[in-house]
Amino acid sequence: MSRVLIVESHDRSGLRPVLEAVDAMMVVGEAADAVQAVKAAKEYRPDVVIMDVSLPGQGAVEATGQLLGLGFPPKVLAVTTSSPDGRVLDVLRAGASGFVVQDCGPDELAHAVRIVAAGGIVLDPRIMQTLTRGRPSTGSHDLLGRIGDLTDEERQMLALIGGGHTNQRIADECRLSITRVKTHVSRLVQRLGLEYRIQAAVLAWEAGIVGRD
C-alpha cells in the first residue's frame, strides 16, 4: 500500500479521484502550496508526494526541496501539463524522482507512483528531449568539466541513468551485479557533486550524453 499526498493548485480538476480508484493506493491528504505540503507531510508521512509543477512562483521547487529535507523524506513525483516548460527540469533538479503528464491514464499514474516509491525514477524521453533540445546545459562549468573527466564506462552508466533505467536494467546491460551497480551509481552521483540520481539523469540529457539523435 503506497501512501500518497497530493499537492496541486486549486484550479486543477483533481488527481484524488484517479488515485482512489487504484488498488494499493491510499491518498492520505491534499495541499495547495509549499507550506501546506510540508505540514501535511509531517503529519501523514506519505511514501510519495505528487507535486503539481504549476504551483505559483517557485512553489513546486521550494516544496520539493523542503520535503526532501525532512527526517523521513517522501519520494516526489512531479505532474505537468502536456506542454511542459522549464519548471519540470527545475523540480527534477530539486530532487523529484520523475514526472508524468497531467492527463495520463490511471494505470500510468499508478505505475509511476509505484516506481518512485520503490526508489526508481520516471522520465518521458520525448519530453526530456523537447525540454533540452538546442539549449545549453544549465550545469556549471565545474560540472561539465567533471563529465569530461568520466571514463567510458562511467559515461555509459550516466547515459543509462539518463534513460531512466532501473538498477536491474543497468546490471543486465553492463553485466554487473545489482550490488555493484548500486555502488557505481552512488559513486558516480557523488563524483559529479550531486545529491540525487535524478539530478544525474537530468545532467545527462542537458550534456547530450543521452537523448541526441
Rosetta silent file (secondary structure, phi, psi, omega in degrees, C-alpha in Angstrom):
SEQUENCE: MSRVLIVESHDRSGLRPVLEAVDAMMVVGEAADAVQAVKAAKEYRPDVVIMDVSLPGQGAVEATGQLLGLGFPPKVLAVTTSSPDGRVLDVLRAGASGFVVQDCGPDELAHAVRIVAAGGIVLDPRIMQTLTRGRPSTGSHDLLGRIGDLTDEERQMLALIGGGHTNQRIADECRLSITRVKTHVSRLVQRLGLEYRIQAAVLAWEAGIVGRD
SCORE:     score description
SCORE:     0.000 S_00000001
   1 L     0.000  119.285  177.779    0.000    0.000    0.000 S_00000001
   2 E   -94.738  125.252  177.743    1.516    3.327   -1.103 S_00000001
   3 E   -89.317  123.243 -171.769    0.543    6.347    0.995 S_00000001
   4 E  -121.243  134.500  171.906    0.177    9.368   -1.281 S_00000001
   5 E  -110.614  130.721 -178.917   -0.033   13.095   -0.593 S_00000001
   6 E  -104.124  126.670  176.571   -1.329   15.280   -3.434 S_00000001
   7 E  -120.112  108.948 -178.401   -0.047   18.840   -3.848 S_00000001
   8 L  -149.994  156.385  179.919   -1.834   20.701   -6.630 S_00000001
   9 L   -63.935  152.073 -179.024   -3.271   24.091   -7.482 S_00000001
  10 L   -63.473  -25.860 -174.874   -6.896   24.754   -6.622 S_00000001
  11 L   -86.077    4.497  176.494   -7.771   25.329  -10.289 S_00000001
  12 L   -83.504  157.672 -177.371   -6.843   21.778  -11.324 S_00000001
  13 L   -70.988  -23.524  175.512   -9.525   19.146  -11.912 S_00000001
  14 L   108.824  129.880  179.032   -8.086   16.932   -9.199 S_00000001
  15 L   -96.778  -15.270 -174.120   -5.983   13.785   -9.029 S_00000001
  16 H   -57.778  -48.304 -179.663   -7.573   12.316   -5.930 S_00000001
  17 H   -58.660  -34.808 -179.897  -10.458   10.508   -7.690 S_00000001
  18 H   -64.995  -47.821 -177.275   -7.981    8.947  -10.108 S_00000001
  19 H   -71.525  -34.774 -178.428   -5.724    7.602   -7.372 S_00000001
  20 H   -68.391  -17.098  178.786   -8.517    6.482   -5.092 S_00000001
  21 L   -86.752   -2.195 -177.294   -9.734    4.206   -7.877 S_00000001
  22 L  -100.865  133.638  176.877   -6.399    2.370   -7.919 S_00000001
  23 L   -64.467  148.601  176.443   -5.746   -0.665   -5.752 S_00000001
  24 L    65.498   22.539  174.728   -2.924   -0.417   -3.207 S_00000001
  25 E  -124.034  129.911  176.927   -3.025    3.406   -3.234 S_00000001
  26 E  -125.533  115.833  176.511   -4.130    5.437   -0.240 S_00000001
  27 E   -80.975  112.947 -175.187   -4.495    9.209   -0.530 S_00000001
  28 E   -94.199  -12.722  179.649   -3.622   10.450    2.947 S_00000001
  29 E   177.854  172.678  178.083   -4.036   14.179    2.294 S_00000001
  30 E  -137.021  154.752  178.259   -4.003   17.148   -0.062 S_00000001
  31 E  -148.384  156.761 -176.358   -2.239   20.518   -0.089 S_00000001
  32 L  -116.398   -3.706  178.346   -2.313   23.607   -2.289 S_00000001
  33 L  -156.195  178.680 -175.353    1.091   25.200   -1.629 S_00000001
  34 H   -63.602  -42.115 -178.441    4.566   24.538   -0.254 S_00000001
  35 H   -62.634  -48.234  178.791    3.728   25.406    3.344 S_00000001
  36 H   -63.214  -36.076 -178.442    0.693   23.143    3.412 S_00000001
  37 H   -62.671  -46.818 -179.266    2.654   20.383    1.679 S_00000001
  38 H   -66.142  -41.946  179.055    5.383   20.288    4.308 S_00000001
  39 H   -61.494  -45.323 -179.584    2.877   20.483    7.146 S_00000001
  40 H   -66.619  -37.475  179.483    0.810   17.640    5.684 S_00000001
  41 H   -64.713  -38.864  178.016    3.908   15.518    5.036 S_00000001
  42 H   -65.560  -35.519 -177.756    4.974   15.865    8.654 S_00000001
  43 H   -77.662  -44.471 -171.744    1.510   14.841    9.800 S_00000001
  44 H  -100.100  -17.419 -179.350    0.775   11.979    7.402 S_00000001
  45 L    48.833   63.548 -179.442    4.273   10.754    6.451 S_00000001
  46 L   -71.634  157.824  173.120    3.398    9.768    2.861 S_00000001
  47 L   -79.263  -37.347 -177.505    5.538    7.437    0.780 S_00000001
  48 E  -135.448  136.558  172.885    5.049    9.585   -2.319 S_00000001
  49 E  -109.826  123.313  176.298    4.103   13.234   -2.816 S_00000001
  50 E   -91.597  115.840 -169.648    2.541   14.065   -6.170 S_00000001
  51 E  -109.544  118.307  176.156    3.694   17.607   -6.934 S_00000001
  52 E   -75.442  116.861 -177.489    1.929   19.939   -9.370 S_00000001
  53 L   -71.185  -10.239 -177.619    4.692   21.928  -11.087 S_00000001
  54 L   -88.449   10.017  175.032    2.231   24.765  -11.791 S_00000001
  55 L   -55.454  146.562 -176.070    2.142   25.940   -8.167 S_00000001
  56 L   -54.049  141.614  176.464    2.603   29.740   -8.098 S_00000001
  57 L    60.490 -135.257  177.910    6.154   31.038   -8.462 S_00000001
  58 L   -96.280   24.985 -174.963    8.824   28.605   -7.359 S_00000001
  59 H   -54.587  -44.068 -178.608    6.364   26.847   -5.080 S_00000001
  60 H   -66.839  -38.779  179.153    6.898   23.371   -6.518 S_00000001
  61 H   -66.993  -46.477  179.524   10.676   23.714   -6.360 S_00000001
  62 H   -62.297  -44.808 -178.907   10.615   25.046   -2.804 S_00000001
  63 H   -62.976  -42.215  179.873    8.175   22.379   -1.655 S_00000001
  64 H   -61.590  -47.292  179.206   10.246   19.604   -3.207 S_00000001
  65 H   -60.612  -42.143 -179.238   13.430   20.797   -1.527 S_00000001
  66 H   -68.858  -39.251  179.531   11.739   21.141    1.851 S_00000001
  67 H   -64.232  -41.924 -178.798   10.068   17.739    1.617 S_00000001
  68 H   -74.149  -12.578  177.126   13.336   16.008    0.776 S_00000001
  69 L   -89.932   -2.112  178.820   14.964   17.754    3.713 S_00000001
  70 L   -70.884  159.462  179.061   12.629   16.125    6.223 S_00000001
  71 L   -67.221  -20.379  178.665   13.938   13.436    8.537 S_00000001
  72 L  -129.887   66.020 -170.643   11.635   10.941    6.814 S_00000001
  73 L   -64.615  131.804  173.399   11.678   12.274    3.237 S_00000001
  74 L   -80.489  166.677  168.911    8.986   11.047    0.845 S_00000001
  75 E   -81.379  149.753 -179.659    9.622   10.492   -2.832 S_00000001
  76 E  -118.561  128.395  176.043    8.308   13.286   -5.054 S_00000001
  77 E  -115.802  116.733 -178.598    6.597   12.696   -8.400 S_00000001
  78 E   -80.021  147.879  175.495    6.020   15.832  -10.476 S_00000001
  79 E  -122.986  129.085 -177.251    2.893   16.332  -12.568 S_00000001
  80 E  -129.221  170.732  176.820    2.992   18.641  -15.569 S_00000001
  81 L   -76.967  172.915  178.604    0.774   19.693  -18.466 S_00000001
  82 L   -71.529  -10.435  175.422    1.004   18.100  -21.896 S_00000001
  83 L  -123.340   72.320 -173.714    3.058   21.156  -22.943 S_00000001
  84 L   -69.431  158.656  175.880    5.646   21.304  -20.144 S_00000001
  85 L  -123.975 -167.649 -175.276    8.164   24.081  -19.642 S_00000001
  86 L   -61.914  -14.325  179.174   11.433   24.516  -17.770 S_00000001
  87 H   -62.542  -28.244  177.462    9.716   24.220  -14.397 S_00000001
  88 H   -61.685  -47.271  179.340    9.790   20.454  -14.858 S_00000001
  89 H   -63.458  -37.987  179.368   13.587   20.493  -15.006 S_00000001
  90 H   -61.398  -41.913 -179.676   13.745   22.815  -12.002 S_00000001
  91 H   -69.502  -37.112  176.868   11.681   20.410   -9.909 S_00000001
  92 H   -65.831  -41.552  177.544   13.802   17.474  -11.049 S_00000001
  93 H   -62.237  -29.269  179.119   16.985   19.345  -10.148 S_00000001
  94 L   -75.915   -9.943  175.334   15.469   19.908   -6.716 S_00000001
  95 L   118.606    2.185  176.366   15.272   16.129   -6.313 S_00000001
  96 L   -59.997  145.716 -174.065   11.883   14.974   -7.597 S_00000001
  97 L   -83.474    2.736  178.797   12.109   11.357   -8.745 S_00000001
  98 E   150.205 -170.320 -177.431   10.458   11.995  -12.094 S_00000001
  99 E  -150.402  157.696  171.829    7.324   13.317  -13.757 S_00000001
 100 E  -133.614  162.327  177.807    4.126   12.346  -15.526 S_00000001
 101 E   -85.270  141.783 -174.292    1.745   14.331  -17.711 S_00000001
 102 L   -51.478  -40.587 -174.685   -1.429   15.582  -16.023 S_00000001
 103 L   -94.544   20.491  176.221   -3.798   13.774  -18.386 S_00000001
 104 L   -67.051  158.815 -178.449   -2.057   10.402  -18.241 S_00000001
 105 L   -74.693  164.877  179.995   -4.303    7.455  -17.507 S_00000001
 106 H   -56.754  -40.084 -178.650   -4.850    5.909  -14.057 S_00000001
 107 H   -65.356  -42.123  179.802   -2.676    2.899  -14.884 S_00000001
 108 H   -66.226  -41.662  179.131    0.251    5.061  -15.997 S_00000001
 109 H   -64.352  -45.288  179.570   -0.030    7.285  -12.929 S_00000001
 110 H   -63.091  -39.964  178.454   -0.239    4.312  -10.580 S_00000001
 111 H   -61.840  -43.177  179.525    2.735    2.688  -12.293 S_00000001
 112 H   -63.615  -41.447  178.540    4.785    5.868  -11.875 S_00000001
 113 H   -61.225  -42.784 -179.362    3.871    6.099   -8.189 S_00000001
 114 H   -64.458  -39.187 -179.101    4.979    2.509   -7.650 S_00000001
 115 H   -64.041  -50.017 -177.497    8.290    3.105   -9.425 S_00000001
 116 H   -70.024  -32.313  177.132    9.263    6.168   -7.407 S_00000001
 117 H   -62.699  -30.454 -179.678    8.024    4.578   -4.184 S_00000001
 118 L   -88.059    3.060  178.031   10.469    1.747   -4.855 S_00000001
 119 L    96.552    5.810  178.816   13.338    4.188   -5.391 S_00000001
 120 L   -89.232 -178.904  177.631   13.254    4.379   -9.182 S_00000001
 121 L  -124.363  154.000 -176.918   12.919    7.379  -11.478 S_00000001
 122 E  -128.292  114.434  179.218   10.293    8.184  -14.118 S_00000001
 123 L  -132.121  142.586  173.216   11.176   10.232  -17.209 S_00000001
 124 L   -98.730  109.109 -175.749    9.436   10.649  -20.555 S_00000001
 125 H   -55.438  -36.296 -178.590   12.255   10.663  -23.171 S_00000001
 126 H   -64.951  -42.525 -179.821   10.177   12.636  -25.681 S_00000001
 127 H   -70.840  -40.518  178.342    9.503   15.410  -23.199 S_00000001
 128 H   -61.503  -39.956  179.399   13.087   15.434  -21.927 S_00000001
 129 H   -64.933  -41.150  178.689   14.349   15.736  -25.486 S_00000001
 130 H   -64.081  -42.438 -176.575   11.991   18.636  -26.160 S_00000001
 131 H   -70.336  -28.860 -174.859   12.989   20.456  -22.987 S_00000001
 132 H  -107.300   -7.408 -177.956   16.731   20.099  -23.563 S_00000001
 133 L   -65.182  128.151  175.272   16.993   20.270  -27.367 S_00000001
 134 L    71.831    5.748 -179.479   19.076   23.177  -28.566 S_00000001
 135 L  -105.331  138.051  175.122   19.538   24.557  -25.071 S_00000001
 136 L   -65.763  149.852  178.761   22.934   24.990  -23.446 S_00000001
 137 L   -59.759  138.762  177.147   23.421   22.938  -20.342 S_00000001
 138 L   -87.421    0.025  176.841   22.333   24.729  -17.200 S_00000001
 139 L   -71.305  157.537  178.758   25.036   22.865  -15.278 S_00000001
 140 L   -71.943  164.008  176.714   28.043   24.808  -14.068 S_00000001
 141 H   -61.455  -33.362  178.716   31.382   24.735  -15.897 S_00000001
 142 H   -62.096  -44.768  179.283   32.685   22.703  -12.989 S_00000001
 143 H   -63.946  -43.678 -179.573   30.032   20.044  -13.555 S_00000001
 144 H   -64.401  -34.167  176.090   30.693   19.933  -17.288 S_00000001
 145 H   -64.891  -38.446  178.913   34.381   19.564  -16.551 S_00000001
 146 H   -66.505  -36.019  177.292   33.653   16.594  -14.337 S_00000001
 147 H   -63.004  -40.709  179.212   31.649   14.976  -17.115 S_00000001
 148 H   -63.573  -23.115 -179.293   34.641   15.380  -19.404 S_00000001
 149 L   -88.991   -4.108 -178.371   36.765   13.513  -16.878 S_00000001
 150 L   -69.755  148.483  174.097   34.464   10.484  -16.761 S_00000001
 151 L   -75.067  167.509  177.877   35.679    7.163  -18.102 S_00000001
 152 H   -59.175  -39.604  179.621   33.863    5.492  -20.992 S_00000001
 153 H   -65.117  -39.078  179.383   32.254    3.093  -18.529 S_00000001
 154 H   -69.435  -37.812  177.498   31.066    5.959  -16.344 S_00000001
 155 H   -66.100  -36.590  176.687   29.646    7.823  -19.319 S_00000001
 156 H   -63.603  -42.895 -179.869   27.804    4.670  -20.350 S_00000001
 157 H   -66.801  -38.449  178.148   26.333    4.349  -16.881 S_00000001
 158 H   -63.382  -38.784  177.542   25.367    8.037  -16.864 S_00000001
 159 H   -64.177  -39.404  179.241   23.586    7.532  -20.195 S_00000001
 160 H   -68.317  -38.408  175.552   21.682    4.570  -18.761 S_00000001
 161 H   -62.506  -44.535  179.128   20.709    6.598  -15.707 S_00000001
 162 H   -61.811  -28.001  177.831   19.544    9.382  -18.019 S_00000001
 163 L   -78.555   -1.225  178.528   17.431    6.861  -19.865 S_00000001
 164 L    77.769   17.728 -176.654   15.597    6.170  -16.620 S_00000001
 165 L   -72.241  145.980  177.478   16.795    2.573  -16.471 S_00000001
 166 L   -74.397  167.482  176.257   16.477    0.598  -13.260 S_00000001
 167 H   -59.982  -37.469  179.336   19.471   -0.873  -11.465 S_00000001
 168 H   -63.556  -42.483  179.361   18.463   -4.291  -12.811 S_00000001
 169 H   -64.574  -40.766  178.613   18.437   -2.992  -16.392 S_00000001
 170 H   -65.518  -40.670  178.800   21.840   -1.369  -15.877 S_00000001
 171 H   -60.456  -42.804  179.073   23.162   -4.581  -14.334 S_00000001
 172 H   -65.735  -42.038 -177.249   21.991   -6.556  -17.372 S_00000001
 173 H   -67.163  -41.249 -175.383   23.423   -4.009  -19.808 S_00000001
 174 H   -96.921   -1.343 -179.541   26.795   -3.761  -18.087 S_00000001
 175 L    56.919   51.633  178.356   26.945   -7.383  -16.933 S_00000001
 176 L  -125.360  163.951  174.657   27.342   -6.420  -13.296 S_00000001
 177 L   -77.949  158.624  178.118   25.666   -7.493  -10.086 S_00000001
 178 H   -58.402  -41.779 -179.427   22.933   -5.312   -8.611 S_00000001
 179 H   -59.148  -44.613 -179.777   25.184   -4.588   -5.621 S_00000001
 180 H   -67.650  -36.995  178.153   27.990   -3.338   -7.854 S_00000001
 181 H   -62.457  -46.300  179.062   25.576   -1.229   -9.902 S_00000001
 182 H   -58.194  -41.928  179.374   24.251    0.457   -6.751 S_00000001
 183 H   -65.174  -45.997 -178.876   27.807    1.180   -5.647 S_00000001
 184 H   -63.986  -41.968  179.976   28.838    2.527   -9.060 S_00000001
 185 H   -64.218  -45.377  179.380   25.753    4.726   -9.370 S_00000001
 186 H   -59.891  -44.274  179.673   26.247    6.138   -5.882 S_00000001
 187 H   -66.259  -37.944 -179.983   29.912    6.905   -6.569 S_00000001
 188 H   -65.471  -44.606  178.604   29.083    8.473   -9.936 S_00000001
 189 H   -60.555  -44.020  179.242   26.473   10.768   -8.419 S_00000001
 190 H   -65.308  -41.080 -178.968   28.928   11.800   -5.699 S_00000001
 191 H   -62.596  -33.579  178.752   31.746   12.333   -8.203 S_00000001
 192 L   -80.121   -1.973  179.169   29.545   14.710  -10.164 S_00000001
 193 L    75.494   25.373 -177.793   28.902   16.672   -6.971 S_00000001
 194 L  -106.758  171.591 -178.273   25.216   15.816   -6.984 S_00000001
 195 L  -111.868  -32.911 -174.671   22.874   14.523   -4.314 S_00000001
 196 L  -123.646  148.957  177.373   20.209   12.582   -6.178 S_00000001
 197 H   -56.324  -40.551 -178.168   20.202   10.062   -9.005 S_00000001
 198 H   -61.947  -32.332  178.527   17.583   12.122  -10.853 S_00000001
 199 H   -65.866  -36.397  175.919   19.978   15.094  -10.960 S_00000001
 200 H   -66.926  -37.430  178.508   22.498   12.927  -12.774 S_00000001
 201 H   -63.091  -45.315  178.793   19.769   11.879  -15.205 S_00000001
 202 H   -62.573  -42.812  179.971   18.886   15.500  -15.978 S_00000001
 203 H   -62.092  -37.451  178.532   22.549   16.379  -16.416 S_00000001
 204 H   -61.305  -40.581  177.888   22.962   13.501  -18.869 S_00000001
 205 H   -68.509  -45.415 -176.785   20.196   14.961  -21.027 S_00000001
 206 H   -66.582  -31.840 -178.759   21.483   18.534  -20.809 S_00000001
 207 L   -85.523   -4.965  178.193   25.019   17.495  -21.635 S_00000001
 208 L    80.576   14.131  178.062   23.864   15.481  -24.656 S_00000001
 209 L   -73.331  -26.340  176.276   25.072   12.146  -23.279 S_00000001
 210 L  -137.749  150.909  173.796   21.590   10.769  -23.838 S_00000001
 211 L    89.908    8.081  177.751   18.702   11.881  -25.996 S_00000001
 212 L  -107.569  122.490 -179.356   20.530   13.184  -29.047 S_00000001
 213 L   -76.094    0.000    0.000   19.580   11.546  -32.326 S_00000001
